Coordinates of C-alpha atoms in Angstrom, one line a residue:
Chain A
X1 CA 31.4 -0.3 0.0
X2 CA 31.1 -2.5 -2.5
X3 CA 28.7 -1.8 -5.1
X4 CA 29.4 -4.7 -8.2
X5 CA 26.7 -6.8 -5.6
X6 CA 24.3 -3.7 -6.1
X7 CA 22.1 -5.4 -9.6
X8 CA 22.1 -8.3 -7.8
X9 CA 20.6 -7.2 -4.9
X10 CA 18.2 -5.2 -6.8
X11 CA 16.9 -8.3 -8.4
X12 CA 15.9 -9.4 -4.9
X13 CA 14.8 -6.4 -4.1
X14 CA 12.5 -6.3 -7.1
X15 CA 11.7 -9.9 -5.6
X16 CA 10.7 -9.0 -2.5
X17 CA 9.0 -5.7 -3.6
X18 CA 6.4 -7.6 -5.5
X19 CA 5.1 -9.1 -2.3
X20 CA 5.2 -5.8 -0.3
X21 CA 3.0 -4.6 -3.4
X22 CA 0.4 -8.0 -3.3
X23 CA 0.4 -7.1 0.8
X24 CA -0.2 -3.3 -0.1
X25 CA -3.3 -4.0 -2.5
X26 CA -4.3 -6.1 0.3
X27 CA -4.7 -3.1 2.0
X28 CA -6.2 -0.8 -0.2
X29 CA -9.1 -3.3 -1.2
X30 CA -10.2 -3.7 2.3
X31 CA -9.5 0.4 2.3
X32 CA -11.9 1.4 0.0
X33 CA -14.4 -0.8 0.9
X34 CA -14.9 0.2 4.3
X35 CA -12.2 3.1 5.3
X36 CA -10.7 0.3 7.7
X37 CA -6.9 -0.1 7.7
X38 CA -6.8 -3.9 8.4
X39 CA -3.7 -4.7 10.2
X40 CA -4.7 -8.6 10.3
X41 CA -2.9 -8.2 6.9
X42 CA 0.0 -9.7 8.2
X43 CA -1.7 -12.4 9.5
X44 CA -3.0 -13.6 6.2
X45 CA 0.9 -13.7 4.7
X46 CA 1.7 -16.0 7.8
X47 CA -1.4 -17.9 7.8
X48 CA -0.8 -18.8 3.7
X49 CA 2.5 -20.2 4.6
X50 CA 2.1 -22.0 7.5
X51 CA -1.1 -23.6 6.0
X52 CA 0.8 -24.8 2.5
X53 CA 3.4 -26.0 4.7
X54 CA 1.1 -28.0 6.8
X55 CA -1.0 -29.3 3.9
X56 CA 2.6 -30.6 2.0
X57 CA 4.9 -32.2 5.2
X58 CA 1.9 -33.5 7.0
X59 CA -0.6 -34.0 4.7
X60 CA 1.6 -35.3 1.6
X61 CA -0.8 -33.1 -0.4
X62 CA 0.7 -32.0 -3.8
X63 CA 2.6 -28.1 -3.8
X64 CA 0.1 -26.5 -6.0
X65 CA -3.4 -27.7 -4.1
X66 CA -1.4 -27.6 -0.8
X67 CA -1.5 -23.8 -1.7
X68 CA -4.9 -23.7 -3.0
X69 CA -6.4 -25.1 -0.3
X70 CA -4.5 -22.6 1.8
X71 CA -5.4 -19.5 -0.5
X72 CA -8.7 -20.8 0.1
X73 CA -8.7 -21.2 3.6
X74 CA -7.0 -17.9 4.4
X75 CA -9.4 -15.6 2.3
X76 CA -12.3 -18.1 4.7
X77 CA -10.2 -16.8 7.7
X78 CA -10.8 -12.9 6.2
X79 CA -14.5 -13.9 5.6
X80 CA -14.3 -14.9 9.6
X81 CA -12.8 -11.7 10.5
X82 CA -15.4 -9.3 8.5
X83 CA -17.9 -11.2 10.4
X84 CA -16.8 -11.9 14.2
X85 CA -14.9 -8.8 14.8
X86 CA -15.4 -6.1 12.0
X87 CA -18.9 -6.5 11.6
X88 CA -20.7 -6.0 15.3
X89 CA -17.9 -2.9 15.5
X90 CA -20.0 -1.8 12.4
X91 CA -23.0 -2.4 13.1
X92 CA -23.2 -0.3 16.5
X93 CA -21.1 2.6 14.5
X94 CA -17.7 2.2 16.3
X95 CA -15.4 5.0 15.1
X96 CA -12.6 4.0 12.9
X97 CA -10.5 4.2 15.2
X98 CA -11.5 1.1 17.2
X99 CA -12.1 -1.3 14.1
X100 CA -8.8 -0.3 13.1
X101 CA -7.1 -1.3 16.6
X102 CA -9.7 -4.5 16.6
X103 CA -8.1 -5.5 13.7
X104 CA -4.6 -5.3 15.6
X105 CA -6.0 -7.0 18.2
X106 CA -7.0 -9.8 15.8
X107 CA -3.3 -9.9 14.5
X108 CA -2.3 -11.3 18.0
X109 CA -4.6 -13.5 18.4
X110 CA -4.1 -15.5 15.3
X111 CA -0.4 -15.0 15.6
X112 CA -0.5 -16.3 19.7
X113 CA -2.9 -19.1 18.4
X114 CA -0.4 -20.4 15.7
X115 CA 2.1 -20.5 18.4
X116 CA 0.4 -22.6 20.4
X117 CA -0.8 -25.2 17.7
X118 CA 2.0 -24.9 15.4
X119 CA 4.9 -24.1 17.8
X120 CA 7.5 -21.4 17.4
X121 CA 9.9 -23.4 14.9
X122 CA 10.6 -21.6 11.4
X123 CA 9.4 -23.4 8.7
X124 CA 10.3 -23.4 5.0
X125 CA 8.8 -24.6 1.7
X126 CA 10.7 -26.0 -1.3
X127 CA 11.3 -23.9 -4.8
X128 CA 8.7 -24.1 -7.1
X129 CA 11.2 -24.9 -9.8
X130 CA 14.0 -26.9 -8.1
X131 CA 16.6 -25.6 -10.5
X132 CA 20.2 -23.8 -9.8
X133 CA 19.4 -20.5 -11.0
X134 CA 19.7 -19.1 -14.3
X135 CA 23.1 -16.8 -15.4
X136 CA 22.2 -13.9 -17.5
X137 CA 25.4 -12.1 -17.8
X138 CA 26.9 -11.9 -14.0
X139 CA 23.5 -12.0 -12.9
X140 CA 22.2 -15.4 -11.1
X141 CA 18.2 -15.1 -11.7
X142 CA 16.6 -17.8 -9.4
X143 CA 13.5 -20.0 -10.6
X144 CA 11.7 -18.7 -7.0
X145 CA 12.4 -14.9 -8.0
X146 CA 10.9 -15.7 -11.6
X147 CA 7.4 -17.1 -9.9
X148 CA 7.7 -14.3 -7.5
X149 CA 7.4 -11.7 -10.5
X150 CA 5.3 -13.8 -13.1
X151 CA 2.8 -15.0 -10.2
X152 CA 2.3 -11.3 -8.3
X153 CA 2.0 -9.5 -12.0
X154 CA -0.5 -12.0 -12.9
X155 CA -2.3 -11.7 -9.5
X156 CA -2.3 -8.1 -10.2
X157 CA -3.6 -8.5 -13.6
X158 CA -6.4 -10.9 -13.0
X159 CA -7.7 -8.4 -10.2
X160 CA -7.5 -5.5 -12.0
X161 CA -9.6 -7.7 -14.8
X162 CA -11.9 -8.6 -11.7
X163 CA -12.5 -4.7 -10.7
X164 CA -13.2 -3.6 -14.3
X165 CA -14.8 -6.3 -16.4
X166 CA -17.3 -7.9 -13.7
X167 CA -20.5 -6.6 -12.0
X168 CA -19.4 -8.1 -8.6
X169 CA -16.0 -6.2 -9.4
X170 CA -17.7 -2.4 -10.1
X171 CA -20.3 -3.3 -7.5
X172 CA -17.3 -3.4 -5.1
X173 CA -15.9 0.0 -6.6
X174 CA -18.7 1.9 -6.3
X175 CA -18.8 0.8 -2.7
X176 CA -15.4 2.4 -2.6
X177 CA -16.5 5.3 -3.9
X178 CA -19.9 6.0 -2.6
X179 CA -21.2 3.7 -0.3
X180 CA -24.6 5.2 0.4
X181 CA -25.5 5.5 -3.3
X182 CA -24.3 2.1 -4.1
X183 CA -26.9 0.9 -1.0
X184 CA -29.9 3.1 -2.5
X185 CA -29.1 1.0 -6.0
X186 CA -29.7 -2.3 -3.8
X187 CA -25.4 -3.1 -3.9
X188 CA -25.4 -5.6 -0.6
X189 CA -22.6 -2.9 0.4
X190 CA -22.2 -5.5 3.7
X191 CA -21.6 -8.8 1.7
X192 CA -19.2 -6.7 -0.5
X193 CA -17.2 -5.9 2.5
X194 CA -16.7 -9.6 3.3
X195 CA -16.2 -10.4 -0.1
X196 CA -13.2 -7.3 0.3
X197 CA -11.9 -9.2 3.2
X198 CA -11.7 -12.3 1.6
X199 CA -9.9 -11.4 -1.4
X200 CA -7.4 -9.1 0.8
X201 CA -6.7 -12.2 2.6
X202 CA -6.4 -14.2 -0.4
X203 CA -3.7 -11.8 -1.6
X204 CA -1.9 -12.1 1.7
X205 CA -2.0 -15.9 1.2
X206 CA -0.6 -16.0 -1.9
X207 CA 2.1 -13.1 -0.8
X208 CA 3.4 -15.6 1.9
X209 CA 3.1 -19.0 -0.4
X210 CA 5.8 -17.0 -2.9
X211 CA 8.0 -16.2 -0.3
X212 CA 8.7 -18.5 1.8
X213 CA 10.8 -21.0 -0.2
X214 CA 13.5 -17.8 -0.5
X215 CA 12.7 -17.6 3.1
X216 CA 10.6 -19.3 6.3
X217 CA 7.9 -18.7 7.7
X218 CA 6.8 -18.7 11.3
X219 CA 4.1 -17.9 13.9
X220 CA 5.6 -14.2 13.9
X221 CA 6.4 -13.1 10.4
X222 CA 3.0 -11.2 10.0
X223 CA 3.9 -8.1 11.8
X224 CA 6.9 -7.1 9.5
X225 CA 5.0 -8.2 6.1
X226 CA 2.1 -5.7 7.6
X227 CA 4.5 -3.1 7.8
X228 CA 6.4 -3.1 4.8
X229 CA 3.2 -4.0 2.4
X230 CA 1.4 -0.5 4.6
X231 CA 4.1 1.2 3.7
X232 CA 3.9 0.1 -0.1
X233 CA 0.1 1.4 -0.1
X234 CA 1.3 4.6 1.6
X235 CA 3.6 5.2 -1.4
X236 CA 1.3 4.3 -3.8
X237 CA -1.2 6.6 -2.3
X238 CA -3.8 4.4 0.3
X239 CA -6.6 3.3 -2.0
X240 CA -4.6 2.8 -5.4
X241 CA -4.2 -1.2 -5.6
X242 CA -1.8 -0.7 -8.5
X243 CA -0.2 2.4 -6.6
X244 CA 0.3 0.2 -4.1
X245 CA 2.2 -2.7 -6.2
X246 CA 4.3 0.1 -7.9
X247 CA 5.0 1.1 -4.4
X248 CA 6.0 -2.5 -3.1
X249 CA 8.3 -2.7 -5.6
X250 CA 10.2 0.7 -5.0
X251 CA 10.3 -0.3 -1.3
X252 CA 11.8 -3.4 -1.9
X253 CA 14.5 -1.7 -3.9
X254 CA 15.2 1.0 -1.3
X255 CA 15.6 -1.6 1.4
X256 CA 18.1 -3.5 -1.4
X257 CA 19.8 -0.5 -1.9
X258 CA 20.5 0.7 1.7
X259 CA 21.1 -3.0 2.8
X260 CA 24.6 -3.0 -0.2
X261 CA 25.1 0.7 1.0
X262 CA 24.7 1.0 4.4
X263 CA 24.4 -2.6 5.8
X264 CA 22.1 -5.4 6.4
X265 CA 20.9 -3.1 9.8
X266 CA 19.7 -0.7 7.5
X267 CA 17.2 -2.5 5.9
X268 CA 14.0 -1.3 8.4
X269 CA 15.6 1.8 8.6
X270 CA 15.5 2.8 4.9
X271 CA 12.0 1.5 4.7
X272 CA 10.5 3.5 7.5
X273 CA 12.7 6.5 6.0
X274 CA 10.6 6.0 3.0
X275 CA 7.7 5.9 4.9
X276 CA 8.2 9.2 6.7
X277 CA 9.6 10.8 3.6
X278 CA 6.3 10.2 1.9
X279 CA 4.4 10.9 4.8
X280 CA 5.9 14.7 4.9
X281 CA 6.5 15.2 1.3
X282 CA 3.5 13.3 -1.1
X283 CA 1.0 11.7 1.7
X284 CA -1.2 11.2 -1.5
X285 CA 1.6 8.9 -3.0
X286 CA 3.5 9.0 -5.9
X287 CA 0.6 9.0 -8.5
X288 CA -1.5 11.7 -6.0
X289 CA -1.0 14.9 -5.9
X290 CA 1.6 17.1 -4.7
X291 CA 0.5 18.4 -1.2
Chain B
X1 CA -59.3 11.7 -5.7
X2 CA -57.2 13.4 -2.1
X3 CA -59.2 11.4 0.1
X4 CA -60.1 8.6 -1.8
X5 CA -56.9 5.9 -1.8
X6 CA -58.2 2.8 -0.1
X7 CA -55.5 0.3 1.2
X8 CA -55.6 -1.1 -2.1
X9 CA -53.9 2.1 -4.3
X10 CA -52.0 3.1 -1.5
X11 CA -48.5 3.0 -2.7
X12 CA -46.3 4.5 0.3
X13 CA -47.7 5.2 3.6
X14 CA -45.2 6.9 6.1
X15 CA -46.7 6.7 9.3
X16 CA -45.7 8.6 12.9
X17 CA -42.0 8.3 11.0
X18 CA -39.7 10.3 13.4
X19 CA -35.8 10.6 12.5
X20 CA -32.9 12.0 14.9
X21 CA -29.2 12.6 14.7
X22 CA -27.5 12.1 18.0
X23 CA -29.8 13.7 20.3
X24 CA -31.5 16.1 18.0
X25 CA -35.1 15.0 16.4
X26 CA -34.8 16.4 13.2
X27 CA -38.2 15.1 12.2
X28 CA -41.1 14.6 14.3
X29 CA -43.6 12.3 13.8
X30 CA -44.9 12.4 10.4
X31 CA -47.5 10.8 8.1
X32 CA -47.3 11.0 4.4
X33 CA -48.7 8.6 1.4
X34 CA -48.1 8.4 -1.6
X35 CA -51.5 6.8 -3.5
X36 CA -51.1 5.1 -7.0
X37 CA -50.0 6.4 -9.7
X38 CA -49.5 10.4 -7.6
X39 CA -46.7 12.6 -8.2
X40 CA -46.8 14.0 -4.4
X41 CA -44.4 16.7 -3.8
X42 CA -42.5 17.7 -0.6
X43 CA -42.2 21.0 -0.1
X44 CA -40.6 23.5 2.7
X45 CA -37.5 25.7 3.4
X46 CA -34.1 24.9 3.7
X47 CA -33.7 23.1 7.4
X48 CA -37.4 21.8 6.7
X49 CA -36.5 18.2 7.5
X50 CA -37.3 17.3 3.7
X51 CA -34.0 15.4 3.0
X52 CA -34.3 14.0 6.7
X53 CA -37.6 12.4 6.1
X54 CA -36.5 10.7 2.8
X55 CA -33.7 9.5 4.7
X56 CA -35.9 8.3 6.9
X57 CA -37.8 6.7 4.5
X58 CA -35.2 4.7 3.2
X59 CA -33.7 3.9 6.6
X60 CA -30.6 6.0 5.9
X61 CA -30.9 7.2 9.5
X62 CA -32.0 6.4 12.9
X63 CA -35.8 6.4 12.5
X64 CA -38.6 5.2 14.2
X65 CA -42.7 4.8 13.0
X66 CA -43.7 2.6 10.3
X67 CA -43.3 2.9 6.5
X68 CA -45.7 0.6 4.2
X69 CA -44.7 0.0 0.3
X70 CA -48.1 -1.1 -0.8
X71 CA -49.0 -2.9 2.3
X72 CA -46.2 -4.5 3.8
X73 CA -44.0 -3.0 6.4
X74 CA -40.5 -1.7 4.9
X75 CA -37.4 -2.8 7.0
X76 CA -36.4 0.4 8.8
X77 CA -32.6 0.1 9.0
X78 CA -31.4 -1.7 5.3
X79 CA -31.5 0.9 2.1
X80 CA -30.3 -2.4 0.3
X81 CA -33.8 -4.4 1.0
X82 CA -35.8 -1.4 0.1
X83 CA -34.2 -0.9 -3.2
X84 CA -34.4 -4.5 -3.8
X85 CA -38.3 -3.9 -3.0
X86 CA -38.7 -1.2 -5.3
X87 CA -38.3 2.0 -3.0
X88 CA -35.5 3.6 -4.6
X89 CA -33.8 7.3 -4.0
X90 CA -32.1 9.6 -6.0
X91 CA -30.3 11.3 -3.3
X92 CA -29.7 14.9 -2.7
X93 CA -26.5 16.0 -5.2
X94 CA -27.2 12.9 -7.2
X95 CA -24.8 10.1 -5.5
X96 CA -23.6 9.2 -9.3
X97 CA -20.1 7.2 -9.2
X98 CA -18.0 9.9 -10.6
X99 CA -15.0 8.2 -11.5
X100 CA -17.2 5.1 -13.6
X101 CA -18.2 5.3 -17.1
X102 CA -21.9 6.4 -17.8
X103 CA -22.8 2.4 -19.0
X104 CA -20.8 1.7 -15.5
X105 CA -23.1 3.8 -13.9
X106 CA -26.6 2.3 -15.4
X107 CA -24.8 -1.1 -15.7
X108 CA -25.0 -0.8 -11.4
X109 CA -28.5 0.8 -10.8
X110 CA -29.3 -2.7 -12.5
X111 CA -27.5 -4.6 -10.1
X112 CA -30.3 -6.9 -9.3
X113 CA -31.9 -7.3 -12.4
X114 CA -31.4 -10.9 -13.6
X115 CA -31.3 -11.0 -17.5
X116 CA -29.6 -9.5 -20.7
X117 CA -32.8 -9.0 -22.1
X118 CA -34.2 -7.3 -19.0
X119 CA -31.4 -5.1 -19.2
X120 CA -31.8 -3.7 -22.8
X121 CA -35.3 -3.2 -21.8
X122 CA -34.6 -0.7 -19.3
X123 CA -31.6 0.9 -21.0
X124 CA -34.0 1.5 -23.9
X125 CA -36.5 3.3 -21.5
X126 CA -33.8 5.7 -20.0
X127 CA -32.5 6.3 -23.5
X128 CA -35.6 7.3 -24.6
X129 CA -36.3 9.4 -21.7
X130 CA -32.6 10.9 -21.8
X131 CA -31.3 10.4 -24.9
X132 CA -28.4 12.4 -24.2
X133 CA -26.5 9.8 -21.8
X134 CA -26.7 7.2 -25.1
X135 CA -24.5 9.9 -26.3
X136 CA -22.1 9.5 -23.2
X137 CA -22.3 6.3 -22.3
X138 CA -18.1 5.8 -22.7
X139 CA -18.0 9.0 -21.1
X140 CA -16.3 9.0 -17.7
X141 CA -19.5 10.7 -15.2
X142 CA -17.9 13.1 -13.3
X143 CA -16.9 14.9 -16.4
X144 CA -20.7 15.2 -17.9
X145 CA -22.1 18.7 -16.8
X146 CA -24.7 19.4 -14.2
X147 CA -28.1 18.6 -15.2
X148 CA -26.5 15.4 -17.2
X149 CA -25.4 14.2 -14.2
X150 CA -28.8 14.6 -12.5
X151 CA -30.4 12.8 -15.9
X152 CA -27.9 10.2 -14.7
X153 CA -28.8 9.6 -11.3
X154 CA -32.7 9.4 -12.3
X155 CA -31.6 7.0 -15.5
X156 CA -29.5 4.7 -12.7
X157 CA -32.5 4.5 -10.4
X158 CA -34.9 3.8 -13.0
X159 CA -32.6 0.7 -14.2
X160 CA -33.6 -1.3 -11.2
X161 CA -37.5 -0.8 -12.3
X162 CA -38.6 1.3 -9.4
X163 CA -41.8 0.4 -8.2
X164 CA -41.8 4.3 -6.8
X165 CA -39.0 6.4 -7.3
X166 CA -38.3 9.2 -4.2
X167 CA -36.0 12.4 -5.4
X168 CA -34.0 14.9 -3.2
X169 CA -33.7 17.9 -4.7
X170 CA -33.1 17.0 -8.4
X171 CA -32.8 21.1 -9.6
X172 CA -30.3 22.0 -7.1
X173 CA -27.4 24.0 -8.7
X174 CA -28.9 23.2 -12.4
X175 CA -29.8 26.3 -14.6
X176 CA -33.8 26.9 -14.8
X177 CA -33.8 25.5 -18.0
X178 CA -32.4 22.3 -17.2
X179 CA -34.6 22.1 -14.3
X180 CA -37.4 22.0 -16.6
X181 CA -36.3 19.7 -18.6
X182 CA -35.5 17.6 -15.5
X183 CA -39.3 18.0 -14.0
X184 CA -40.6 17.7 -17.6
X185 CA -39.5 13.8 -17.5
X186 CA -40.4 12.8 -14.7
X187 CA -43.7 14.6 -14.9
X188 CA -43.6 12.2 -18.4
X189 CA -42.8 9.5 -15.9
X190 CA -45.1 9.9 -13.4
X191 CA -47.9 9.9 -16.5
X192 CA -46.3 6.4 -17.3
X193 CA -47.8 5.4 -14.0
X194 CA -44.6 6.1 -11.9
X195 CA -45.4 7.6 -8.6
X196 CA -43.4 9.6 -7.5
X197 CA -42.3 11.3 -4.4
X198 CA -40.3 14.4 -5.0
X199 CA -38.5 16.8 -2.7
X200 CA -38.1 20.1 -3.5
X201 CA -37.2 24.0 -2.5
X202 CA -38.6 25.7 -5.5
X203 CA -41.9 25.5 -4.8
X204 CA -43.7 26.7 -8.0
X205 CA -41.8 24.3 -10.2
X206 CA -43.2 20.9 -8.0
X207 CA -46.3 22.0 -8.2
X208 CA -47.1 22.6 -11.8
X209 CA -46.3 18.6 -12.1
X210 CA -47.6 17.2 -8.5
X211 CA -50.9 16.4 -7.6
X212 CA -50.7 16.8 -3.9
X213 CA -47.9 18.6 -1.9
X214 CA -47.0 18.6 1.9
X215 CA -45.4 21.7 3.4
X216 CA -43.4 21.0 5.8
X217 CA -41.2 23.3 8.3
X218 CA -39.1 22.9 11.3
X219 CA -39.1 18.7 11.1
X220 CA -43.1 18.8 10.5
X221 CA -45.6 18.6 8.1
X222 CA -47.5 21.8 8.7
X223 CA -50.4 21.6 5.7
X224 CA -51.6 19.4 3.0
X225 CA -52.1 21.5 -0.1
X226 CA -54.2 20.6 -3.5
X227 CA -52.1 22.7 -6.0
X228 CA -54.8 22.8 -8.4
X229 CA -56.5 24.8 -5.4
X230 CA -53.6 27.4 -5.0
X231 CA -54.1 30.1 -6.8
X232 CA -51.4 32.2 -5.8
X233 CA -48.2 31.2 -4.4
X234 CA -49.0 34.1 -1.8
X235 CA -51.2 31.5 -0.2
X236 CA -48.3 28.9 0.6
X237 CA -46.1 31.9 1.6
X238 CA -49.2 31.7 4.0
X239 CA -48.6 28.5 5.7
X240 CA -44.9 29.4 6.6
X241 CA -45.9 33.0 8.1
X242 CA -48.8 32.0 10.5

């Protein structure tokens, strides 16, 4: 066991934590809009990298609107979702249950449709900043893992801006936290549920653009990304966006840790540990409440 | 005045409005209005079907009969479009967004008001009527007490201009004093030209400020009283014992 690797790998595990935590308050926005855990989550992450790889090798089109245009087209698909297979569950009062596994179901489909129109090769998108990485004492800080950080704090930021400064933003809380009472004020309590499915997806987009020039992307990445950023929102307590990130973030460095420790094999099995841990010791996450 | 109300004045007219959960009518078919410028309370024992009724009125449940605001048909399933057509509710235990500031709280009952200057205008009027929650505006609303938090949920309706403003049981769990104070402003209100259709248990209170009451029991309106007729409350005790 060799542990001198160990601040290394807890720099990518910082890395990778972030977008567990972006995945996470993916989420919890769609969460406390509706009570619906969406597990098309992972979709959106696979989506935003296959798209912004699409736009820039076949397209030519510049990095940065190559991922715009895929943000944007990914928080459409959530819009799509909300509306063909959320919203007639709603509207004849399906139990939870069954928007939850529709959502699953909606998972495979656009994971089986990128298959077939994008084939089953891993793809791969170059570093933001094409520069070797920086040394800060024996620590080799990549440009990628810099964006990862700067880009998912930021994201974070503007939407916690979004939730406290706007109308739109508290409209969207108050759904969250009364959804009746918002409707009785004349809050369009439906339109903010699309508008919760759009930005979710729009944070899974921008989750997969960051990570897939430290790794690739393909028609099946969505599932694991689903699980890991769940598990992020589990630890930050379901329903706390910034819970959530917090709990990306130690997730990521679990799975670091176990990976140096234990081995590579370990890296599911520390974060499901965490899962379960949290599951039987603090269900309401680390910022809830003992239970 | 009871009978009078042509088309014209009538504000709200609930007509053969039924309401069920699952299987169980919980309110038969039922007529009420609600004429111009009337405080009309609704009045009955717990179980009645008063709360059911205003759900039904706002399409909060499965419902079925007509409901007219001043003429034109109310959609019967969106509480969204009858807010936005100046039906609005102050649900039973108030429905305020606990964890948002007070200004949150008003800033969102005007959600569909259009201007800044719109805005001020009816901040102004709920200040003046509750003066208190200008005290708490930074205040987070779960932590104001009781009746504050009921003066809350009737300043957040009134901040999207109700055109008629319907209340569940606005004194439940406040102190008599605060209860008063409560039916005091909106009796204030009402003498604005507000009408006003209120829901309520304690009987005596509703109708010192109404000007016609429904009794209702078991999911149906049973009487129609004048409360300036009533002389002793033995007489609605009445109603509910034959």
């Amino acid at each position: 066991m060799d542990l001198s690797y160990l601040p290394q790998i807890a720099l990518s595990g910082i890395g990778i934590g972030c977008i567990y935590g972006l995945i996470g308050i993916g989420f919890c926005v769609i969460y406390n809009a509706s009570g619906i855990v969406n597990f098309a989550q992972g979709a959106f992450v696979m989506l935003g990298g296959m798209i912004t790889h699409t736009m820039l090798h076949r397209y030519g089109v510049p990095m940065i609107a190559s991922a715009a245009i895929a943000i944007a087209a990914v928080s459409l698909a959530g819009i799509v979702i909300e509306r063909v297979v959320v919203r007639p569950l709603w509207n004849r009062n399906a139990t939870m249950f069954v928007m939850i596994l529709a959502t699953l179901a909606a998972q495979i489909v656009i994971e089986r449709s990128t298959l077939i129109v994008a084939g089953d090769q891993p793809r791969t998108l170059p570093a933001f900043t094409d520069l070797p990485p920086m040394m800060l004492g024996g620590l080799a800080v990549s440009y990628q893992f810099l964006w990862i950080v700067a880009a998912s704090l930021a994201t974070v930021a503007a939407l916690a801006l979004f939730f406290k400064t706007t109308l739109v933003g508290k409209a969207m809380r108050a759904c969250a936290i009364n959804r009746e009472a918002a409707a009785l004020q004349g809050i369009p309590v439906s339109r903010m549920l699309a508008l919760s499915f759009a930005l979710s997806a729009a944070l899974g987009a921008i989750a997969g653009i960051l990570i897939t020039p430290t790794q690739y992307t393909a028609f099946n990445v969505g599932v694991p990304f689903a699980i890991n950023g769940f598990i992020a929102a589990i630890v930050g307590g379901f329903g706390r966006p910034l819970g959530a990130f917090v709990g990306g973030i130690m997730l990521g460095l679990a799975q670091a840790i176990a990976i140096v420790v234990f081995g590579a094999g370990f890296k599911n099995v520390a974060a499901l540990s965490v899962l379960l841990l949290f599951l039987f010791v603090r269900p309401s996450g680390i910022f809830g409440s003992a239970k | 005045m009871t009978e009078a109300g042509s088309a014209a004045t009538r504000v709200l007219d609930v007509a053969g409005l039924s309401a069920r959960y699952g299987h169980i009518e919980a309110l038969h078919p039922t007529d009420v209005r609600v004429e111009d410028r009337e405080l009309v309370a609704i009045l009955g024992p717990n179980g009645a079907g008063k709360s059911t009724l205003m759900r039904a009125i706002m399409g909060l449940v499965e419902n079925a009969g007509t409901v007219r605001f001043r003429g034109r048909p109310l959609p019967r399933r969106a509480p969204e479009a009858c807010a936005a057509d100046g039906v609005v509710l102050v649900p039973e235990g108030r429905g305020i967004f606990g964890p948002m500031s007070v200004a949150e709280n008003l800033e969102l009952g005007a959600y569909l008001s259009g201007s800044k200057a719109e805005f001020e205008r009816r901040q102004e009027r709920v200040f003046s009527l509750f003066p208190r929650l200008k005290e708490r505006l930074s205040q987070v609303a779960g932590s104001l007490s009781g009746g504050e938090q009921q003066m809350l949920a009737i300043g957040r309706a009134l901040m999207s201009d109700p055109k008629i403003l319907l209340l569940d049981e606005p004194s439940l769990g406040l102190a008599p004093r605060v209860v008063e104070e409560i039916l005091g402003s909106l009796s204030a209100l009402n003498r604005e030209g507000l009408p006003i259709l209120l829901v309520e248990q304690k009987a005596p209170l509703a109708l010192k400020i109404a000007q016609r009451a429904y009794l209702l029991s078991v999911g149906r309106v049973i009487a129609e009283i004048d409360p300036r007729k009533v002389s002793s409350y033995d007489e609605i005790a009445h109603y509910y014992l034959s």
